[in-house]
Coordinates of C-alpha atoms and ligand atoms in Angstrom, one line a residue:
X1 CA 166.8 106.4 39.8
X2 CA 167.6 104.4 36.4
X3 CA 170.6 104.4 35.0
X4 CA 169.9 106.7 32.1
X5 CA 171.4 110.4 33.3
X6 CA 169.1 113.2 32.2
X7 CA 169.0 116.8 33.2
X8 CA 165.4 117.2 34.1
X9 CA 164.4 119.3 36.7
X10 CA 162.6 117.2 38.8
X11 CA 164.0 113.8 37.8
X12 CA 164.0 111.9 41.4
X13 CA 167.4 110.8 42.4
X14 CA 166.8 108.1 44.8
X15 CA 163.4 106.8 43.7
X16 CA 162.5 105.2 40.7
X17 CA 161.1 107.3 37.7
X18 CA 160.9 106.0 33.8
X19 CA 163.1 107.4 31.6
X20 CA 160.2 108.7 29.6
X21 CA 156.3 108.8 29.2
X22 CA 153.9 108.3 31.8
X23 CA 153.6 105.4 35.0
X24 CA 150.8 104.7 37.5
X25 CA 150.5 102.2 39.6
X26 CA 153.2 99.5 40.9
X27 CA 151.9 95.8 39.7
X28 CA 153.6 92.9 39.4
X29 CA 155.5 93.3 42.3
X30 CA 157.8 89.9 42.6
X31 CA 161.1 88.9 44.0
X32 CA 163.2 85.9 42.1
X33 CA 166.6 84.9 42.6
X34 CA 168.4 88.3 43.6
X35 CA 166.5 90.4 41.5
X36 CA 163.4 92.9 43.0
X37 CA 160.8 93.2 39.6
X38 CA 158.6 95.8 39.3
X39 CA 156.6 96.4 36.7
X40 CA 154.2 99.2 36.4
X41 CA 150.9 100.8 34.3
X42 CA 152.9 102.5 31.1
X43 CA 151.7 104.6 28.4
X44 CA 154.7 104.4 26.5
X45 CA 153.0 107.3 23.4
X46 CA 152.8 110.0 26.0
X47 CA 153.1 112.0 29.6
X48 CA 149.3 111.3 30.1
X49 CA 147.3 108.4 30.9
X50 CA 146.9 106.4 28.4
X51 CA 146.1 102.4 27.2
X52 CA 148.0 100.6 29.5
X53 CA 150.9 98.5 29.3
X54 CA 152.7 96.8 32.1
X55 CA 156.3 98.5 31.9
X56 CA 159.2 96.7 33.9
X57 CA 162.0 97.2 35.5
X58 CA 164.4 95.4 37.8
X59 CA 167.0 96.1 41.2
X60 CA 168.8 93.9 42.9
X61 CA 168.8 96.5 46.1
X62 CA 165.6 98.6 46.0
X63 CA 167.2 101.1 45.1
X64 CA 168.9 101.4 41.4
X65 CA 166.6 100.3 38.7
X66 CA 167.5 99.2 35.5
X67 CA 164.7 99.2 33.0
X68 CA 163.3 96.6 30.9
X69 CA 161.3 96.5 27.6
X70 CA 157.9 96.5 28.2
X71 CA 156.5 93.2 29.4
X72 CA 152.7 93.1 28.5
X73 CA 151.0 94.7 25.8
X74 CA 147.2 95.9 25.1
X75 CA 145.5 92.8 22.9
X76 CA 142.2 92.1 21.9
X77 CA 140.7 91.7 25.0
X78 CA 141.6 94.9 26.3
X79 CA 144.6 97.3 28.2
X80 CA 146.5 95.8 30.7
X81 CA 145.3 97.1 34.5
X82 CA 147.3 97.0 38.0
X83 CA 147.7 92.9 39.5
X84 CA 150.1 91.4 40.9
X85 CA 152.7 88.1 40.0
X86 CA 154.1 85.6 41.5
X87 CA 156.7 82.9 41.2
X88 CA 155.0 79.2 41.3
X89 CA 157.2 77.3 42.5
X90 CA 155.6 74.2 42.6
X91 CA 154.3 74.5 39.1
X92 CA 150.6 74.5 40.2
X93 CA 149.8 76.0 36.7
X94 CA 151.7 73.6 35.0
X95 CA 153.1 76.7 32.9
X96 CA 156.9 76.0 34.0
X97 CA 158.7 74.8 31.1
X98 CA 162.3 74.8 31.9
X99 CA 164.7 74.6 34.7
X100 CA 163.6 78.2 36.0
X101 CA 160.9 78.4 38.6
X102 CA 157.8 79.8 36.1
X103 CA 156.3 83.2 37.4
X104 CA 152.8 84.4 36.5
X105 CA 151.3 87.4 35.9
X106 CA 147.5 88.1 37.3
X107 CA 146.4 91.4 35.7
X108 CA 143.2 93.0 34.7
X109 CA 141.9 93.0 31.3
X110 CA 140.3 95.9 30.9
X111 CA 138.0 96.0 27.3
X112 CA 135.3 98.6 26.8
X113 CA 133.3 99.0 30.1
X114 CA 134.4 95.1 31.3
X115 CA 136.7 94.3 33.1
X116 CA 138.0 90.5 33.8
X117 CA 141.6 88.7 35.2
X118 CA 143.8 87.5 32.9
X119 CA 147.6 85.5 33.2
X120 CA 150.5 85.6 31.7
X121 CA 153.2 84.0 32.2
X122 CA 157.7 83.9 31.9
X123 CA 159.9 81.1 32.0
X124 CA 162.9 83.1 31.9
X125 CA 163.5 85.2 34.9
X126 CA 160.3 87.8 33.6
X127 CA 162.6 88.7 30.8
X128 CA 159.9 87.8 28.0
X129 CA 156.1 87.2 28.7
X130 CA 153.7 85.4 27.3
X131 CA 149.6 85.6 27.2
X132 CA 147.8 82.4 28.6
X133 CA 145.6 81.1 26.0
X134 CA 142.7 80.8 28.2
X135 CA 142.1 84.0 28.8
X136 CA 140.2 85.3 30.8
X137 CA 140.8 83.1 34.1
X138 CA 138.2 84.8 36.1
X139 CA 134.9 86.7 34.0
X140 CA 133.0 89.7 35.2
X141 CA 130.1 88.7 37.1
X142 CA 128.4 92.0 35.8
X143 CA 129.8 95.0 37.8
X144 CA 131.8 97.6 36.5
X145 CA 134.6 98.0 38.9
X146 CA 136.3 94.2 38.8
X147 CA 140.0 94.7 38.9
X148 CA 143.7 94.6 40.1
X149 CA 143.9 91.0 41.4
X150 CA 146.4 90.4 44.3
X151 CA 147.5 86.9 44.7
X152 CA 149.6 85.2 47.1
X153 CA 149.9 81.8 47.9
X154 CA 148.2 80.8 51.6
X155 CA 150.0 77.6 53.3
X156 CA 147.1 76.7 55.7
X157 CA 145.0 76.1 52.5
X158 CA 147.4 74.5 50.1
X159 CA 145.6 77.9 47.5
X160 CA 145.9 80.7 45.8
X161 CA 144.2 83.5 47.3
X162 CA 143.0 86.9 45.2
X163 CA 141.9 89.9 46.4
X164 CA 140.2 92.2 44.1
X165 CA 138.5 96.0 44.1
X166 CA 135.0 95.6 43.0
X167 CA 133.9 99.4 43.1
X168 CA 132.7 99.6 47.0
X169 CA 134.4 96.1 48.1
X170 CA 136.8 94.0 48.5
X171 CA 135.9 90.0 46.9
X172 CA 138.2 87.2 47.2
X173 CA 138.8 84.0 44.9
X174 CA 141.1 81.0 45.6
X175 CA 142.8 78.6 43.0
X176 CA 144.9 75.6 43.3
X177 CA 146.4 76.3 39.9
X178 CA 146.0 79.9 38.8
X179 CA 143.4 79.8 36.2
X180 CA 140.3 78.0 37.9
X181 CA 139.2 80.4 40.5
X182 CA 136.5 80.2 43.1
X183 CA 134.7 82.7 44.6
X184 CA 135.2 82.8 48.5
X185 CA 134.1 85.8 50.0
X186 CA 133.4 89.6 50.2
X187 CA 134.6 92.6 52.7
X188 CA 134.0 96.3 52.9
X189 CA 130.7 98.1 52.2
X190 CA 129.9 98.8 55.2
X191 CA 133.4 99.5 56.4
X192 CA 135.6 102.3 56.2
X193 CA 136.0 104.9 53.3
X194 CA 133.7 105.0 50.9
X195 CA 134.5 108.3 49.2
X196 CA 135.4 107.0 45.9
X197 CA 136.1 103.6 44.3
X198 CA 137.7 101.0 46.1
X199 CA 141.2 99.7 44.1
X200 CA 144.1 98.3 44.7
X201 CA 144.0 95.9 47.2
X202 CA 146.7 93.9 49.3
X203 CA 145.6 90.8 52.0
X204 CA 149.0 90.7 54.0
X205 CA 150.2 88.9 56.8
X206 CA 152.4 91.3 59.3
X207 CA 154.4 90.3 62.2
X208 CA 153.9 92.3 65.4
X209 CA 156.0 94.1 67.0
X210 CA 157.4 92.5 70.3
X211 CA 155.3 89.5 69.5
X212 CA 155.4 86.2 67.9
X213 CA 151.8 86.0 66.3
X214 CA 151.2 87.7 62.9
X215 CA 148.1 89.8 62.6
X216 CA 146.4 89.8 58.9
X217 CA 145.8 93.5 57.2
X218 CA 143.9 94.3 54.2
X219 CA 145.4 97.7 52.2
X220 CA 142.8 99.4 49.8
X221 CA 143.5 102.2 47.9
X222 CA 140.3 104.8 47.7
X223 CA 140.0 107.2 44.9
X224 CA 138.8 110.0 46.0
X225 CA 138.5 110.0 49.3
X226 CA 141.7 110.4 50.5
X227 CA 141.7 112.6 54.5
X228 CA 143.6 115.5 52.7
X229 CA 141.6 115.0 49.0
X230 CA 142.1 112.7 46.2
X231 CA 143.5 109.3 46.7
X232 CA 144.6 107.7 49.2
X233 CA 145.4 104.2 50.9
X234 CA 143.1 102.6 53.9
X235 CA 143.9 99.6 55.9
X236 CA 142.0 97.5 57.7
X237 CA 143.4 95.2 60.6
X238 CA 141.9 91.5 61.5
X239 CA 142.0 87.8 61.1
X240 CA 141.9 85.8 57.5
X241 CA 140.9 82.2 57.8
X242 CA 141.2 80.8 53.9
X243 CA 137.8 82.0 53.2
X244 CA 136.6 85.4 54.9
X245 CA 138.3 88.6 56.1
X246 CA 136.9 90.2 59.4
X247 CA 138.8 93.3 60.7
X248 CA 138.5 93.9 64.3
X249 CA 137.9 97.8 63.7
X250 CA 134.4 99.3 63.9
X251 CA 132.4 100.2 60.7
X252 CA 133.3 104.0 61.1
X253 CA 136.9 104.0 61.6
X254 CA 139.2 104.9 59.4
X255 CA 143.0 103.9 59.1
X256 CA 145.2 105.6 56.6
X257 CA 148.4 104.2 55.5
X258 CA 149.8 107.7 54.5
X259 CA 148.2 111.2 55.2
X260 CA 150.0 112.9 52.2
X261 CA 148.6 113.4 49.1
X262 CA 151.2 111.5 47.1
X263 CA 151.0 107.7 47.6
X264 CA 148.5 105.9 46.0
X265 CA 148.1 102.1 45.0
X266 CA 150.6 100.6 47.0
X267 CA 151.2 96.8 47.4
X268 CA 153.6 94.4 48.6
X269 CA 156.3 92.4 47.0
X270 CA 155.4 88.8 46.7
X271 CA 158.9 86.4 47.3
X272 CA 160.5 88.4 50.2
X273 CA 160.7 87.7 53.8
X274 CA 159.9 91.0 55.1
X275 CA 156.6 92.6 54.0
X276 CA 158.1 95.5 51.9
X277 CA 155.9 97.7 50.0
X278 CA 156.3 100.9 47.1
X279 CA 153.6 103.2 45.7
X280 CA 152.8 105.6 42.8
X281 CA 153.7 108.9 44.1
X282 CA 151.1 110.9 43.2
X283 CA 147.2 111.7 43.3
X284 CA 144.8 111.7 40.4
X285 CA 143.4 114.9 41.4
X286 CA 146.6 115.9 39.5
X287 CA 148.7 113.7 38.0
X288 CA 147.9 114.0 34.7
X289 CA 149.2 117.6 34.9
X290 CA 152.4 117.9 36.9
X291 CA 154.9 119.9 35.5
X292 CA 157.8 117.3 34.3
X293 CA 159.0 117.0 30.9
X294 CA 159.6 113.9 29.2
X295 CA 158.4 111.4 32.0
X296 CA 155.2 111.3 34.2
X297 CA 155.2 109.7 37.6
X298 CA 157.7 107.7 39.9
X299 CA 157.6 105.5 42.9
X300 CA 157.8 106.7 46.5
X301 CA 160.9 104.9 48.4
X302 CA 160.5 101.2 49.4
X303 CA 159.6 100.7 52.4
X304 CA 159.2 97.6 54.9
X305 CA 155.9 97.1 57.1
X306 CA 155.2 95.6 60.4
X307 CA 152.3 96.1 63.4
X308 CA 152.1 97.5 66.5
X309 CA 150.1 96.6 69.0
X310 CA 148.6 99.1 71.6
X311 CA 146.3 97.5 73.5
X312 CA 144.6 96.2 70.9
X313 CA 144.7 99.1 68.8
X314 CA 146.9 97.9 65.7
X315 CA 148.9 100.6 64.1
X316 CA 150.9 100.0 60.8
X317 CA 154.5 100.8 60.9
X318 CA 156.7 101.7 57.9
X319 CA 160.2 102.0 57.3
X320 CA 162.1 103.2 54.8
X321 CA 164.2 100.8 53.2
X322 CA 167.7 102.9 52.4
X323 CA 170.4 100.4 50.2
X324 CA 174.0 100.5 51.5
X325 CA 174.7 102.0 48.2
X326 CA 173.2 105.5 49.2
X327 CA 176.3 107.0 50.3
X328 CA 175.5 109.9 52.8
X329 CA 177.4 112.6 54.0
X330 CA 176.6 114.2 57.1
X331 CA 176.0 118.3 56.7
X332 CA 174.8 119.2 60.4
X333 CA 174.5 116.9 62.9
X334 CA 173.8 118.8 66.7
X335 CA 172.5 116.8 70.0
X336 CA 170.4 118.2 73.1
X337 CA 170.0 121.8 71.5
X338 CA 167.6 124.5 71.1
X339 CA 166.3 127.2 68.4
X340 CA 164.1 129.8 68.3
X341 CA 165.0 130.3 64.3
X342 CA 168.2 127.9 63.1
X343 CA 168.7 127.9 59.3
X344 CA 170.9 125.6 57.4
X345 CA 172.3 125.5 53.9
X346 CA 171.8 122.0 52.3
X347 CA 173.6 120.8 48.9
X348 CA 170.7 119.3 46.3
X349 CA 168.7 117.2 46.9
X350 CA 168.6 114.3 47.7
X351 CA 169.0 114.7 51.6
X352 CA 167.6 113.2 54.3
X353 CA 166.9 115.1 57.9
X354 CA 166.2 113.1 61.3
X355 CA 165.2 114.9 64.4
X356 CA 164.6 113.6 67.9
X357 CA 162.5 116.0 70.1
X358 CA 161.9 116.5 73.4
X359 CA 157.8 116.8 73.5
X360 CA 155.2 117.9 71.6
X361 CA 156.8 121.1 70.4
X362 CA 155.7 123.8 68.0
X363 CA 157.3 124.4 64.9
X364 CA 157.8 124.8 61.4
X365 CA 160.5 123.8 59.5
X366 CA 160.7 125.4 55.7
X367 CA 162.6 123.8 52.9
X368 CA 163.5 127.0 51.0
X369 CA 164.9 127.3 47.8
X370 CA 165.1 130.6 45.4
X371 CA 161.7 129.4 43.7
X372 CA 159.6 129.0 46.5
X373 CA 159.3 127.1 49.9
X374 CA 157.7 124.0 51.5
X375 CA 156.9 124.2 55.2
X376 CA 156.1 121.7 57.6
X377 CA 154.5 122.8 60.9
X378 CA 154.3 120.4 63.6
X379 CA 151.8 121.9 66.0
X380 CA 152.1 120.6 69.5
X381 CA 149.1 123.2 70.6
X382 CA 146.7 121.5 67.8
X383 CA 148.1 118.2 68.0
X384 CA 148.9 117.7 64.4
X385 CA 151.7 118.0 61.4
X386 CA 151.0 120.2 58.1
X387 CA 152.2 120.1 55.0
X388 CA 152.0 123.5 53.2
X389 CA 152.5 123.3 49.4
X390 CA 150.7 127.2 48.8
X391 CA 154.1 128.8 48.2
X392 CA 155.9 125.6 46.7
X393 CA 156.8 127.1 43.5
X394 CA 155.0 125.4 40.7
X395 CA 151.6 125.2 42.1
X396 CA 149.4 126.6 39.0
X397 CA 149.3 123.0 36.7
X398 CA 146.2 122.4 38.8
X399 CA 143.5 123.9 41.0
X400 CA 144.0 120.7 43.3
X401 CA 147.4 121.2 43.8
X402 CA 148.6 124.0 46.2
X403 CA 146.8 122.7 49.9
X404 CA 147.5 122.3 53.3
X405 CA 147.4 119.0 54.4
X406 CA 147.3 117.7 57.9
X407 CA 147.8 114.8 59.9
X408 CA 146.7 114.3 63.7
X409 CA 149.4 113.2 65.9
X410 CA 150.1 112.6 69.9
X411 CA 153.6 113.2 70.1
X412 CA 156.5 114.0 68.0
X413 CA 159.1 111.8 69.5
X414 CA 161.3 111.4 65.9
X415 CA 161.2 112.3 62.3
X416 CA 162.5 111.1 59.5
X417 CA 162.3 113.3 56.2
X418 CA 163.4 112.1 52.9
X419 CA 163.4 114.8 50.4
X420 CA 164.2 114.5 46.6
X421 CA 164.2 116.5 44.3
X422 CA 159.8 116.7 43.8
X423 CA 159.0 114.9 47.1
X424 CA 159.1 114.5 50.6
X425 CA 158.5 111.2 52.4
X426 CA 158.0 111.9 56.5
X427 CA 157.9 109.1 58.8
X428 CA 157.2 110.5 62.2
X429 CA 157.3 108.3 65.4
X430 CA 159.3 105.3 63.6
X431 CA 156.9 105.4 61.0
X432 CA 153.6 105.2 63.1
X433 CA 152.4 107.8 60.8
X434 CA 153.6 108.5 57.1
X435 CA 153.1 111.4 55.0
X436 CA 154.4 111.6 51.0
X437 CA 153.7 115.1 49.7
X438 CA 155.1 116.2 46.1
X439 CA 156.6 119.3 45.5
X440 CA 157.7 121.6 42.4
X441 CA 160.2 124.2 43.4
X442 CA 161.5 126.0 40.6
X443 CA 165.2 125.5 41.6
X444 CA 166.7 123.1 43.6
X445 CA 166.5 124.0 48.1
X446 CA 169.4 125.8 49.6
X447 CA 168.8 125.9 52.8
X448 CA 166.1 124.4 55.5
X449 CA 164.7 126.7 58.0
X450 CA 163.6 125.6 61.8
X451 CA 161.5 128.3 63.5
X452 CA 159.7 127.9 66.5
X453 CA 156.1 129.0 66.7
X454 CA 156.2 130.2 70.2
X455 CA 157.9 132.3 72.3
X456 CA 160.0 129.6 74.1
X457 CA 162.9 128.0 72.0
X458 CA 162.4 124.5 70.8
X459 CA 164.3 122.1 72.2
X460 CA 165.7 118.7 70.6
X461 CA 167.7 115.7 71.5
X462 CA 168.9 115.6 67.8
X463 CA 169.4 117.4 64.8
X464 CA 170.8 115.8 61.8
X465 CA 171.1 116.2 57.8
X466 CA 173.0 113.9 55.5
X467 CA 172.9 114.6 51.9
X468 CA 172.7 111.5 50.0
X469 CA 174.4 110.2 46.6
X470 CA 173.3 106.9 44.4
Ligands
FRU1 C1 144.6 102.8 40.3 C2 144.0 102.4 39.0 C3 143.6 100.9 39.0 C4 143.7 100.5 37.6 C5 144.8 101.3 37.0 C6 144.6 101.8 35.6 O1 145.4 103.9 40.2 O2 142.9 103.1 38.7 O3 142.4 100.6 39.6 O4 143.9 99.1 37.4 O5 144.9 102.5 37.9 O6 145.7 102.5 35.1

């Protein structure tokens, strides 16, 4: 949410949205003193994709966003692509000019068919930025796909380390000062999904669960791809030593970050203690076309990230990160029940439902509102969870829009839904396995309906829907 009030339709609430034109991507993703930056790929002349800018804006809880003038513009040697910033604190660059820490920019230059990395850099808290003269830090060694440079700053190696999507890998550079780079190393093009291009990537270090040693994961964003179409976000687990990434997973598998068809491009913020990630909700099967008004695009909720480990088997767990200033207000809350067919009236969305379940049951639960209806089946008999937008109301903008998307699952212990006002965010099993769908009803949801698939009633430890309010 910004602080600008508007009366659009499908305005999110409790995620972050421009107050007009068109966003992709997160970039720039830093923390500094208090305040959460994120900048993002802006058109600022239109709803479609356009030249891009790098628009900004800043929270100091994740959760309000106030927004900024725009930070980078297009220049002579091209639009300004996704990458990442940072906050040198040691003045490596030797850009730092005044008391303040300096923080620098790494962003793609993208010019007619080349692509190359480029800094910039602010002295004052990312309020005003300004173009190294240098530029470009890195050239293109002659592929088409060279762009959106991650950096973060690796301790064992005293260097900063970039990861960056070269079309079907992964290639990562180190600097000691920002602007020299060396090439180290490449990953991926053998591994994993290669349906469409590879973008977008993040070299993380994430704490496992129950254990003291951290476990590295590289995130990649594949467009298309995606398990359910369109783009998507693949992770590979394994071990970084300053130079090379090797995963530990076989050339075949594939790990998905989020089985909906709305989160795309997602990276980490640099400057926090816990891992904490956002995305672009939405999928460029589409995104061009969805049916808001005077803005294009929003975030999905931030949310933190950590490992589990199951014999071996490393499984990436995200939670949402909800700000003590959502109030919520409990609407139904019911322990160790059952239904056969239970429907509740919610107020507008925002709203937030968390159920605890027995076993694998069979189910669907239907968010329905006088212009349509979402349903989500969990299917204990086929082992999976579905998403079915075909009667969500708005579904005409594009031929890729209404599906039925699916993710495999073992269990339904818990699940969390978040639902504004065009999305839905489920993280089932403590966030073992994610799912951001968007939705256009054509009115807001008045009630949610629970109806078992089977003959025998479903039966559930907990219930419970709190409406929320920023
Ligand atoms: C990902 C992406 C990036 C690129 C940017 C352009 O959505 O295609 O690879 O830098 O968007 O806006």
């Amino acid at each position: 949410m910004t602080k600008e009030t508007s009366v659009e339709m499908f305005r999110p609430a409790m995620h972050f949205s421009p107050a007009k034109h068109w966003i992709n991507d997160p970039n720039g993703l830093v923390y500094y003193k208090g305040e959460y930056h994120l900048f993002y790929q802006y058109h600022p002349h239109s709803t479609i994709w356009g030249p891009m800018h790098w628009g900004h804006a800043v929270s100091k809880d994740l959760a309000l966003w106030e927004e900024l003038p725009i930070a980078l513009y297009p220049d002579e040697l091209g639009a300004i692509f996704s990458g990442s910033a940072v906050v040198d604190w040691n003045n490596t660059s030797g850009l730092q000019t005044g008391e303040e820490a300096v923080m620098v920019a790494i962003f793609t230059h993208h010019g007619e068919d080349n692509e190359k990395q480029s800094i910039a850099y602010s002295n004052d808290r990312g309020r005003t930025w300004v173009k190294y003269e240098g530029n470009p830090v890195l050239l293109n060694p002659d592929l088409k796909d060279f762009r959106d440079p991650k950096v973060f700053w690796h301790e064992e190696t005293s260097k900063w380390i970039m990861s960056l999507a070269c079309g079907d890998h992964i290639r990562f550079y180190a600097s000691p000062n920002l602007k020299d780079w060396e090439y180290l190393s490449s990953f991926g093009e053998t591994f994993g999904n290669h349906g469409g291009v590879w973008e977008c990537p993040d070299l993380i270090h994430l704490k496992v669960e129950g254990e003291q040693a951290k476990k590295w994961v590289l995130i990649v964003s594949v467009n298309p791809g995606g398990p359910n179409g369109g783009s998507a976000i693949q992770y590979f687990t394994g071990d970084f030593d300053g130079t090379t990434f090797v995963t530990d997973q076989c050339e075949s598998e594939e790990k998905w970050a989020d089985w909906g068809r709305d989160f795309y491009a997602a990276v980490t913020w640099s400057g926090t203690e816990q891992p904490i990630w956002i995305g672009w909700m939405n999928n460029w099967q589409y995104a061009n076309q969805t049916p808001t008004a005077e803005f294009r695009g929003s975030m999905s909720i931030p949310r933190s990230l950590s490992l589990e480990n199951k014999e071996g088997l490393y499984t990436l767990i995200q939670k949402p990160i909800l700000s003590d200033k959502m109030e919520s207000d409990t609407i139904f809350n019911r322990q160790d029940g059952s239904f056969k067919n239970l429907t509740v009236k919610v107020p507008e969305q925002p709203f937030m439902v968390d159920m605890k379940l027995n076993s694998l049951s069979s189910f669907a639960l239907s968010l329905k509102g006088e212009g349509g209806q979402l349903d989500i089946e969990f299917d204990g008999v086929s082992q999976e969870l579905r998403v079915d937008r075909t009667k969500s109301g708005m579904i005409g903008f594009s031929e890729h829009f209404a599906s039925l998307d699916t993710m495999p699952l073992e269990s339904f212990e818990d699940v969390l839904l978040l639902v504004d006002k065009a999305s839905v965010e489920l993280f089932v099993n403590g966030g073992r396995s994610v799912m951001t769908e968007s939705f256009y009803l054509a009115g807001s949801i008045e009630a949610l309906e629970f109806k078992s698939f089977l003959k025998e009633p479903v039966e559930y430890k907990q219930i419970r829907i709190q409406s929320i309010s920023l």
